[in-house]
mmCIF file with all atom_site columns, C-alpha atoms and ligand atoms in Angstrom:
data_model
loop_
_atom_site.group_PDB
_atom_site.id
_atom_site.type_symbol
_atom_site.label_atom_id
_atom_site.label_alt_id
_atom_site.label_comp_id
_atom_site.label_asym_id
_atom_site.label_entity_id
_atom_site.label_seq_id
_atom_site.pdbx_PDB_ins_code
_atom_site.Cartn_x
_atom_site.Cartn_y
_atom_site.Cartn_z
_atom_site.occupancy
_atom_site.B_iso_or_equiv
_atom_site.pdbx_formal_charge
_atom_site.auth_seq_id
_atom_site.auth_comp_id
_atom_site.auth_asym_id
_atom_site.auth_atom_id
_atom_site.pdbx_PDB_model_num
ATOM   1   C  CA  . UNK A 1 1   ? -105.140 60.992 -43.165 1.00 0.00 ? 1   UNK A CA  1
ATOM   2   C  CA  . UNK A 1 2   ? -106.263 58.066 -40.804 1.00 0.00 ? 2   UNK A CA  1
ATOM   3   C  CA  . UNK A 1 3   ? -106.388 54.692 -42.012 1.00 0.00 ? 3   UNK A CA  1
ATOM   4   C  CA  . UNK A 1 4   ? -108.195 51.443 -40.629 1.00 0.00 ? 4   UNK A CA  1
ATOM   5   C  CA  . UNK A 1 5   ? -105.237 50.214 -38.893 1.00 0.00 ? 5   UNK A CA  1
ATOM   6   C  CA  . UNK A 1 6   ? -104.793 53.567 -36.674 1.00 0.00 ? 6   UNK A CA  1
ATOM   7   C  CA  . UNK A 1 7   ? -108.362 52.867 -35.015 1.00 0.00 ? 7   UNK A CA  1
ATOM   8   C  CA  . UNK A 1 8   ? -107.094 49.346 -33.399 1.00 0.00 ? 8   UNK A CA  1
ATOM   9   C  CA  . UNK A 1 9   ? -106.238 49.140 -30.137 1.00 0.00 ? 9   UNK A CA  1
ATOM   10  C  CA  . UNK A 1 10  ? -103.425 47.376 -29.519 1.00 0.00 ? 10  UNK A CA  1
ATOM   11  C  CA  . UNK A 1 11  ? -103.083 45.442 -26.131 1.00 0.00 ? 11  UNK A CA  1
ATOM   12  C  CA  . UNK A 1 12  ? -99.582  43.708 -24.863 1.00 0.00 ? 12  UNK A CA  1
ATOM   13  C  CA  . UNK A 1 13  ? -99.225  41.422 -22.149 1.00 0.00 ? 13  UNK A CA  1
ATOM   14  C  CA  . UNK A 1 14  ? -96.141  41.220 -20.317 1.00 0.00 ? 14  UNK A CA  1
ATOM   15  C  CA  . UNK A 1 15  ? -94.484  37.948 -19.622 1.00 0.00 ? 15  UNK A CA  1
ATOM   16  C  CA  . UNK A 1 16  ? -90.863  36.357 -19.319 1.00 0.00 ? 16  UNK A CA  1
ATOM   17  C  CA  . UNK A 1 17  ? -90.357  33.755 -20.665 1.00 0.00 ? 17  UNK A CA  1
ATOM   18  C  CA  . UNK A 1 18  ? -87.850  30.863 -19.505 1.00 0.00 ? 18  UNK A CA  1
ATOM   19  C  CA  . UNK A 1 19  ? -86.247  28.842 -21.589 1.00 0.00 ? 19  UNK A CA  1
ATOM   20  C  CA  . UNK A 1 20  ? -83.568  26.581 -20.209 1.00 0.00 ? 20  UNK A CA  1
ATOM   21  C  CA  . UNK A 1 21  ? -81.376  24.814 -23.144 1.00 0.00 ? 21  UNK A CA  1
ATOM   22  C  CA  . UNK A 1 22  ? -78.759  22.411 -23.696 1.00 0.00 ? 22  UNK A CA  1
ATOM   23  C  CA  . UNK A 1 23  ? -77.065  22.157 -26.689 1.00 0.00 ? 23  UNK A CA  1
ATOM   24  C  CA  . UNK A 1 24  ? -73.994  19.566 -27.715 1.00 0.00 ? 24  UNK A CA  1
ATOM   25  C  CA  . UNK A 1 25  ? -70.660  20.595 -26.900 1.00 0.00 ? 25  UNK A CA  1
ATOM   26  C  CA  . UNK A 1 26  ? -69.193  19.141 -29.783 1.00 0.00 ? 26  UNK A CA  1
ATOM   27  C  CA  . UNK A 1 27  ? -65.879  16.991 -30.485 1.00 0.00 ? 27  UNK A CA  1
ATOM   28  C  CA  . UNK A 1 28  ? -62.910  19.786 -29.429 1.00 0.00 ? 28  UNK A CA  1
ATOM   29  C  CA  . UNK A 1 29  ? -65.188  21.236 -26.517 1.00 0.00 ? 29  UNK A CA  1
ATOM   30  C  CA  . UNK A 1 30  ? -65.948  18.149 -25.330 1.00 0.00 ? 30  UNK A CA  1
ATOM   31  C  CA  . UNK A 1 31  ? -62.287  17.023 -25.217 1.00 0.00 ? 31  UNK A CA  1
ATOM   32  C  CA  . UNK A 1 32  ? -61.502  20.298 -23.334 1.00 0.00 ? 32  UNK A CA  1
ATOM   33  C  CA  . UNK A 1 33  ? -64.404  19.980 -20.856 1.00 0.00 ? 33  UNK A CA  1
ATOM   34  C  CA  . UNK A 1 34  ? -63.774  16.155 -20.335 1.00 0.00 ? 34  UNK A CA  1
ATOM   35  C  CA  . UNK A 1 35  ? -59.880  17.345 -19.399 1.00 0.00 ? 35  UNK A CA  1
ATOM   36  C  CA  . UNK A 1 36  ? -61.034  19.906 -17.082 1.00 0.00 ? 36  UNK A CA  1
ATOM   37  C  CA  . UNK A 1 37  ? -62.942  17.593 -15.239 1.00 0.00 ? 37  UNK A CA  1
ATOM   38  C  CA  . UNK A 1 38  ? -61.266  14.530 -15.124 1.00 0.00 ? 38  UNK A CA  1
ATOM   39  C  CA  . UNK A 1 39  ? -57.965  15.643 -14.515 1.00 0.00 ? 39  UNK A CA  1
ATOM   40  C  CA  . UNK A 1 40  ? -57.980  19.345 -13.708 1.00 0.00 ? 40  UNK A CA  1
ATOM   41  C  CA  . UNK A 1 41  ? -56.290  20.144 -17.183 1.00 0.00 ? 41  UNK A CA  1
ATOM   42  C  CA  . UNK A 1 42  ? -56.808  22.917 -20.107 1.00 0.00 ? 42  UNK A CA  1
ATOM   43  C  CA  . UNK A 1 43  ? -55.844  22.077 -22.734 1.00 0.00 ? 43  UNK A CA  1
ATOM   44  C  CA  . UNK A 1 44  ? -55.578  25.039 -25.766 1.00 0.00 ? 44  UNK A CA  1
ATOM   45  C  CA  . UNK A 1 45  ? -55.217  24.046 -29.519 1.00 0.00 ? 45  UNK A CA  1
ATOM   46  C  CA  . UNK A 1 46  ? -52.613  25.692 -31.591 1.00 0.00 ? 46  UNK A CA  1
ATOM   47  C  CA  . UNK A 1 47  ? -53.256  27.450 -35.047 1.00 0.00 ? 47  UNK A CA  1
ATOM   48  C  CA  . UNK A 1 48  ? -50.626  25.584 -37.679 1.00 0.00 ? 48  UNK A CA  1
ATOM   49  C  CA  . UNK A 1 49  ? -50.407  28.849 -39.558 1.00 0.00 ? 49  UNK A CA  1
ATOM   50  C  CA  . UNK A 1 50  ? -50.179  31.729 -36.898 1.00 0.00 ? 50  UNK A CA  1
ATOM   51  C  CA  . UNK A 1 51  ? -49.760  29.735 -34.155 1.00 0.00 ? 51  UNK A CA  1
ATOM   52  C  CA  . UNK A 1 52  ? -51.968  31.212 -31.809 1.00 0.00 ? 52  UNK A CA  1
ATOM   53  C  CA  . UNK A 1 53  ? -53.207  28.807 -29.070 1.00 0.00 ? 53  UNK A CA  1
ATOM   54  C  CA  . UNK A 1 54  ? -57.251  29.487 -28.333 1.00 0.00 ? 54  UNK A CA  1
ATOM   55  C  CA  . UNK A 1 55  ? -58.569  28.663 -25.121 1.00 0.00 ? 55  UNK A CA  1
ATOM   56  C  CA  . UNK A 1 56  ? -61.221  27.255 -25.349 1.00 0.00 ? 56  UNK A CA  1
ATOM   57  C  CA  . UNK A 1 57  ? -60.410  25.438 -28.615 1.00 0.00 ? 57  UNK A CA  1
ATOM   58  C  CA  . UNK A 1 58  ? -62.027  26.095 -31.707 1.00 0.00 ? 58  UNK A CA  1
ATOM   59  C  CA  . UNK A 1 59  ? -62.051  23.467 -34.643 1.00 0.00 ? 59  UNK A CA  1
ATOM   60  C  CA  . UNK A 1 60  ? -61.215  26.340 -37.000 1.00 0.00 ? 60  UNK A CA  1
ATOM   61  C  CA  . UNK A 1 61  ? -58.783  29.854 -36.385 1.00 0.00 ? 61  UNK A CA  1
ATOM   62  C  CA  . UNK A 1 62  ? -60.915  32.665 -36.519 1.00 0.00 ? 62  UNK A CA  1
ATOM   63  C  CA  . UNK A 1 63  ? -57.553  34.386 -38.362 1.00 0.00 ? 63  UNK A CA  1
ATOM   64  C  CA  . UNK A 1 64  ? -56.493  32.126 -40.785 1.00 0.00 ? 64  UNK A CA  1
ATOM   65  C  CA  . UNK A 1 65  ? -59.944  29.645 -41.328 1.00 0.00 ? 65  UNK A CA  1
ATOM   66  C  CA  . UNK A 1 66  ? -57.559  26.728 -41.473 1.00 0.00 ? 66  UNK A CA  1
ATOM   67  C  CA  . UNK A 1 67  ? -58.402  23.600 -39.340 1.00 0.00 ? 67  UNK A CA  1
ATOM   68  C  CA  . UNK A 1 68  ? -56.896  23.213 -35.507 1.00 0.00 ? 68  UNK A CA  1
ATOM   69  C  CA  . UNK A 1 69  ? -55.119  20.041 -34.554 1.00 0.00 ? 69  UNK A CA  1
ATOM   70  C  CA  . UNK A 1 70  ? -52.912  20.461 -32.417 1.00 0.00 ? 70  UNK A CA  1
ATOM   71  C  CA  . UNK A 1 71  ? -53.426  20.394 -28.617 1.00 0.00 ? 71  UNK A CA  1
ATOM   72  C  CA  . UNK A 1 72  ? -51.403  22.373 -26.042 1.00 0.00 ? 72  UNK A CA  1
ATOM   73  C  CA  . UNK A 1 73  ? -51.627  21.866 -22.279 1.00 0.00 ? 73  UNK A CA  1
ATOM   74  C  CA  . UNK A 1 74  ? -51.672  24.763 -20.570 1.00 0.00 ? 74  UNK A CA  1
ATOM   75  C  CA  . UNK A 1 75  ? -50.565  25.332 -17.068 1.00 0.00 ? 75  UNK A CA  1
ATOM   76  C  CA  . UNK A 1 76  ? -53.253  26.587 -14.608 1.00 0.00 ? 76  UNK A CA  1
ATOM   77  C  CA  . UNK A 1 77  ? -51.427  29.766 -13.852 1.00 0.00 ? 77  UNK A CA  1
ATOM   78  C  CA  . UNK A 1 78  ? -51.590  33.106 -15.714 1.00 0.00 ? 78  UNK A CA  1
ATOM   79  C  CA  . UNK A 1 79  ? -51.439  36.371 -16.181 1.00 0.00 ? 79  UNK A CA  1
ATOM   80  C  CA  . UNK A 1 80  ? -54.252  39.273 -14.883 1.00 0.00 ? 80  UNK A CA  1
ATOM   81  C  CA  . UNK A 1 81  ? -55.457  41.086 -18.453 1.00 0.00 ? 81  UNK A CA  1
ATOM   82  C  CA  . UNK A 1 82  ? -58.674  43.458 -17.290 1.00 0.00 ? 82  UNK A CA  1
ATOM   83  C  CA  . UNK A 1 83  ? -60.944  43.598 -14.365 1.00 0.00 ? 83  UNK A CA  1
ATOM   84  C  CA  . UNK A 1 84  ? -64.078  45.080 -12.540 1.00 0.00 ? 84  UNK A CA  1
ATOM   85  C  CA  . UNK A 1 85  ? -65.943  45.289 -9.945  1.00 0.00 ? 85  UNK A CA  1
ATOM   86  C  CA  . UNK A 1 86  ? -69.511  44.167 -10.298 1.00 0.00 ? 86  UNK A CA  1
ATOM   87  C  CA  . UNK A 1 87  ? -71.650  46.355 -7.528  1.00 0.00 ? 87  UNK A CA  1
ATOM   88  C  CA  . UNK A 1 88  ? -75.098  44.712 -9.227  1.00 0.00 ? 88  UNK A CA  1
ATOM   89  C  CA  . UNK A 1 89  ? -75.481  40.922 -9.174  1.00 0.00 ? 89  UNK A CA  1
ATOM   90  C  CA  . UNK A 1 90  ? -74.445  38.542 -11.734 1.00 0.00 ? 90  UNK A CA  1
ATOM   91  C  CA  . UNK A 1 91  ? -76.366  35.542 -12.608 1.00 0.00 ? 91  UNK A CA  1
ATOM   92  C  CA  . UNK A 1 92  ? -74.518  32.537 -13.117 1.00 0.00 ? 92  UNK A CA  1
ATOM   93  C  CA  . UNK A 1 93  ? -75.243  31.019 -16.488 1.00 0.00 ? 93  UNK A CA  1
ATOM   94  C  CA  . UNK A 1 94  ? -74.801  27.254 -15.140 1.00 0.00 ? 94  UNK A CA  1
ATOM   95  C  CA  . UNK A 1 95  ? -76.467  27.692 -11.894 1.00 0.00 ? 95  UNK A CA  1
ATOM   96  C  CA  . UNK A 1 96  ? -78.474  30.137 -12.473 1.00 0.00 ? 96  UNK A CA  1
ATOM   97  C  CA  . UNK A 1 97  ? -78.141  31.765 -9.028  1.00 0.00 ? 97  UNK A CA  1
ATOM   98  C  CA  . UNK A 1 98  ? -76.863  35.397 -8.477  1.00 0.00 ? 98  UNK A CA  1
ATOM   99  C  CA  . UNK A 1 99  ? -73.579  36.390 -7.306  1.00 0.00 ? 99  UNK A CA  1
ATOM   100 C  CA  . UNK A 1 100 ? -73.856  38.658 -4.817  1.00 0.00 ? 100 UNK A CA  1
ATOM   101 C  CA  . UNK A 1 101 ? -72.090  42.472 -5.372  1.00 0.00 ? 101 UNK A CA  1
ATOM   102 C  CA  . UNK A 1 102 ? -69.621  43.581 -4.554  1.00 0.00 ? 102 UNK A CA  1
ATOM   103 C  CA  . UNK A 1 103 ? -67.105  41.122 -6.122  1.00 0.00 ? 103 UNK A CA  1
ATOM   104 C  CA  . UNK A 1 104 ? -64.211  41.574 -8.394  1.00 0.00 ? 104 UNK A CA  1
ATOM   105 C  CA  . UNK A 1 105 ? -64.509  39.453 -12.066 1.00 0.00 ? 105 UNK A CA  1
ATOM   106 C  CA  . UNK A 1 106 ? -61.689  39.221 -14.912 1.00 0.00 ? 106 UNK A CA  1
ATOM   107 C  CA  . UNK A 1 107 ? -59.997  37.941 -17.692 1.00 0.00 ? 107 UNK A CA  1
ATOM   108 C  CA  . UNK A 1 108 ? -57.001  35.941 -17.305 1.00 0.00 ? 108 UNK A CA  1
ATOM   109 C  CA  . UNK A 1 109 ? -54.569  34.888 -20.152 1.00 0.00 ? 109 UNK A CA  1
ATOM   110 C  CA  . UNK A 1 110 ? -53.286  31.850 -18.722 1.00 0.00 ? 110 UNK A CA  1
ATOM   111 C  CA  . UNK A 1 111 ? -49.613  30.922 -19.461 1.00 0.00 ? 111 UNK A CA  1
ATOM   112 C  CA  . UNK A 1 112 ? -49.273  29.418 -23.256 1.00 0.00 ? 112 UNK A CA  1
ATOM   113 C  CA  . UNK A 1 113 ? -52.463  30.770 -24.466 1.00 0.00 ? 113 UNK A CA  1
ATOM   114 C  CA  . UNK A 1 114 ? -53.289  33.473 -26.859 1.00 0.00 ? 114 UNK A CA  1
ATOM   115 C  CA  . UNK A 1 115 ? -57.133  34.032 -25.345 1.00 0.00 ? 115 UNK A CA  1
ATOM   116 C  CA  . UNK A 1 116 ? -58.678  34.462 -21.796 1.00 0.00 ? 116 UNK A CA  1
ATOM   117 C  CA  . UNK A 1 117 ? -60.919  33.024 -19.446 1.00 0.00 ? 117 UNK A CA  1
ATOM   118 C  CA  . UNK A 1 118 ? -63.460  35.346 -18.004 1.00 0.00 ? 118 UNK A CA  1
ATOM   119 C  CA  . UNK A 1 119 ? -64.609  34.414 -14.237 1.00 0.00 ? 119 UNK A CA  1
ATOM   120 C  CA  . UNK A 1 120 ? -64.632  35.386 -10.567 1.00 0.00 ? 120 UNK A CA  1
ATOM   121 C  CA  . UNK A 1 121 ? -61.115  36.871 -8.874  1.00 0.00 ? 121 UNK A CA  1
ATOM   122 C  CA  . UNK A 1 122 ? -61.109  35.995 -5.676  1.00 0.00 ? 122 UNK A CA  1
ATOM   123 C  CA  . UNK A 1 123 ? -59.668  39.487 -4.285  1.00 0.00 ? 123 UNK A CA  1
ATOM   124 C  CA  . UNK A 1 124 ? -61.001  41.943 -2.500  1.00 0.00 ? 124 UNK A CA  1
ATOM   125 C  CA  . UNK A 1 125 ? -63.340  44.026 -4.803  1.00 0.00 ? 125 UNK A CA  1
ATOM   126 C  CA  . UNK A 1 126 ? -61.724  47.307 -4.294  1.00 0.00 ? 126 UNK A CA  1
ATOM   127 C  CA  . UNK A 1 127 ? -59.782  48.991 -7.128  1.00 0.00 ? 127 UNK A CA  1
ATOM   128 C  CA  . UNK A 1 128 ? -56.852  50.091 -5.581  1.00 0.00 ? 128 UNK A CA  1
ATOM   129 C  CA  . UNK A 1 129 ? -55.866  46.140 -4.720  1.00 0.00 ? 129 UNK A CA  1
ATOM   130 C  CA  . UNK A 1 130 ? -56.010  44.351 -7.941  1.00 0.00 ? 130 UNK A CA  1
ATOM   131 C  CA  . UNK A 1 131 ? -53.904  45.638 -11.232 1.00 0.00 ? 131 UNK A CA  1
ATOM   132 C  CA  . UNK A 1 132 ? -53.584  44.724 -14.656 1.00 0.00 ? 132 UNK A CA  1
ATOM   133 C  CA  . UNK A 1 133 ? -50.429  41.546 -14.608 1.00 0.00 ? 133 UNK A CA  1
ATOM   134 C  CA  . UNK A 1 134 ? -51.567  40.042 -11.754 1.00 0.00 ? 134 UNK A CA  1
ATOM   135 C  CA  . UNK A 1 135 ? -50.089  36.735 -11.759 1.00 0.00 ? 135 UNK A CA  1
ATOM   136 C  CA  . UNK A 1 136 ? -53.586  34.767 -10.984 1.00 0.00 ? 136 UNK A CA  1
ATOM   137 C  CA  . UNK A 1 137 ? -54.175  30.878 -10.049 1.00 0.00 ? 137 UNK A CA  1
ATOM   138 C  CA  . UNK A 1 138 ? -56.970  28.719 -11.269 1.00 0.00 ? 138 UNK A CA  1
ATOM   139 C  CA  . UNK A 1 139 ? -59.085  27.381 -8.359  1.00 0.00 ? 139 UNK A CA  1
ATOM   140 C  CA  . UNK A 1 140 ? -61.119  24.529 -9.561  1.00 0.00 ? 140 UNK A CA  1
ATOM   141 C  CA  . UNK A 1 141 ? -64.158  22.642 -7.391  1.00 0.00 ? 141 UNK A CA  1
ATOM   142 C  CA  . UNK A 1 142 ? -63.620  18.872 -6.246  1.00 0.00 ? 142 UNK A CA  1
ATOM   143 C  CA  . UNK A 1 143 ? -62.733  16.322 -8.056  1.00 0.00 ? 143 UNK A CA  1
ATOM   144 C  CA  . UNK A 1 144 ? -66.233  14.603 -7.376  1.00 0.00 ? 144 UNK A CA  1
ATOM   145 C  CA  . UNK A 1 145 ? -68.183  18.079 -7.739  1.00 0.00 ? 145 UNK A CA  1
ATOM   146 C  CA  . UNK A 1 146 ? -66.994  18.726 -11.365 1.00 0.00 ? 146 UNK A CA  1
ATOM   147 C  CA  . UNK A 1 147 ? -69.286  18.166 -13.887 1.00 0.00 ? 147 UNK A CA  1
ATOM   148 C  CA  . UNK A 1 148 ? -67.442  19.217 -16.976 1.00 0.00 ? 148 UNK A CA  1
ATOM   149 C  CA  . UNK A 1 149 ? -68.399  22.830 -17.830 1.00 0.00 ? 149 UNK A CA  1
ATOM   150 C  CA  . UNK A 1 150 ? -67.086  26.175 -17.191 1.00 0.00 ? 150 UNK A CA  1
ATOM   151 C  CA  . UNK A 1 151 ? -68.703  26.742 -13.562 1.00 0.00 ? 151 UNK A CA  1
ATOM   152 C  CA  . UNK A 1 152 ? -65.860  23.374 -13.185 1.00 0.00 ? 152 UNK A CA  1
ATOM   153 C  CA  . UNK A 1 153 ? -63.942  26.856 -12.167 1.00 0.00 ? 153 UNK A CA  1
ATOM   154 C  CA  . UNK A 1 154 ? -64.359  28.266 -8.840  1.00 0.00 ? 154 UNK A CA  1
ATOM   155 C  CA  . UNK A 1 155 ? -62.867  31.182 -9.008  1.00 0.00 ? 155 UNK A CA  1
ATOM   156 C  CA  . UNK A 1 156 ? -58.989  32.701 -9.848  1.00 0.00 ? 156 UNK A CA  1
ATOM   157 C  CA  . UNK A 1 157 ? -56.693  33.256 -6.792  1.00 0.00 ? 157 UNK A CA  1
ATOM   158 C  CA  . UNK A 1 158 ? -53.861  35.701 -6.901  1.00 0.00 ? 158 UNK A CA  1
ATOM   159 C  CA  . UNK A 1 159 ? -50.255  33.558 -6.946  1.00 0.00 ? 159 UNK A CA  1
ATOM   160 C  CA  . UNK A 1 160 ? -48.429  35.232 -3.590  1.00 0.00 ? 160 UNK A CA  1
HETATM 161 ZN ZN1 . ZN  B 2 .   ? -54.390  31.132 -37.400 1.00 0.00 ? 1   ZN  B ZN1 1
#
């Protein structure tokens, strides 16, 4: 049996909608982004119970939901933990601009921390010429072109 509401027409309109948004970094964040761009640096935090090091630092371990407090710095090397290649493009979320396909994007563990950093590998986007341990570099913009967020990263390099 029909009711009422079965007779009505309904009509959509197609839009998208943009909405650009900032929201505050917050005290550990803001110490970690201020490193990066000042003076090139990550710093991690270590977890006092299972000692895991998060990068980027989190007030509180996700494990053990006890409060972080104690900084590591990390080196700017590390090691190559999963990869692909990316034949669509990839907006980038702070500039907003594609990447254009092919390129090759990963996580890499760097040395002294228990989490990874996702970004761009500067390699040649073909399977057969990147592997799982690559020992990768962190490539970082200018000193005067950093502007303390993630896209402070250019790209990782592999260490020859
Ligand atoms: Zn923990």
């Amino acid at each position: 049996m029909k009711s009422a509401k079965d007779n009505v027409e309904l009509i959509s309109i197609p839009m998208v909608v943009d909405v650009p948004y900032r929201f505050a970094a917050g005290k550990y964040m803001t110490r970690f982004l201020t490193e990066l761009r000042d003076n090139g640096k990550f710093y991690g935090i270590r977890c006092p119970l299972c000692n895991r090091v998060q990068l980027p630092p989190r007030i509180v371990c996700a494990v053990c939901h006890v409060k972080n407090s104690d900084w590591i710095e990390l080196g700017n090397e590390g090691t190559l933990v999963g990869f692909t290649i990316m034949y669509l493009p990839l907006t980038d979320p702070t500039t907003g601009k594609p990447h254009e396909p092919p390129f090759a994007y990963g996580s890499v563990r760097l040395d002294g921390s228990d989490s990874v950093i996702d970004h761009f590998l500067n390699v040649e986007p073909v399977v057969e010429h990147i592997r799982i341990g690559m020992r990768m570099k962190v490539a970082l913009k200018e000193r005067e072109d950093r502007v303390g967020d993630l896209g402070d990263i250019l790209h990782f390099d592999p260490v020859t």
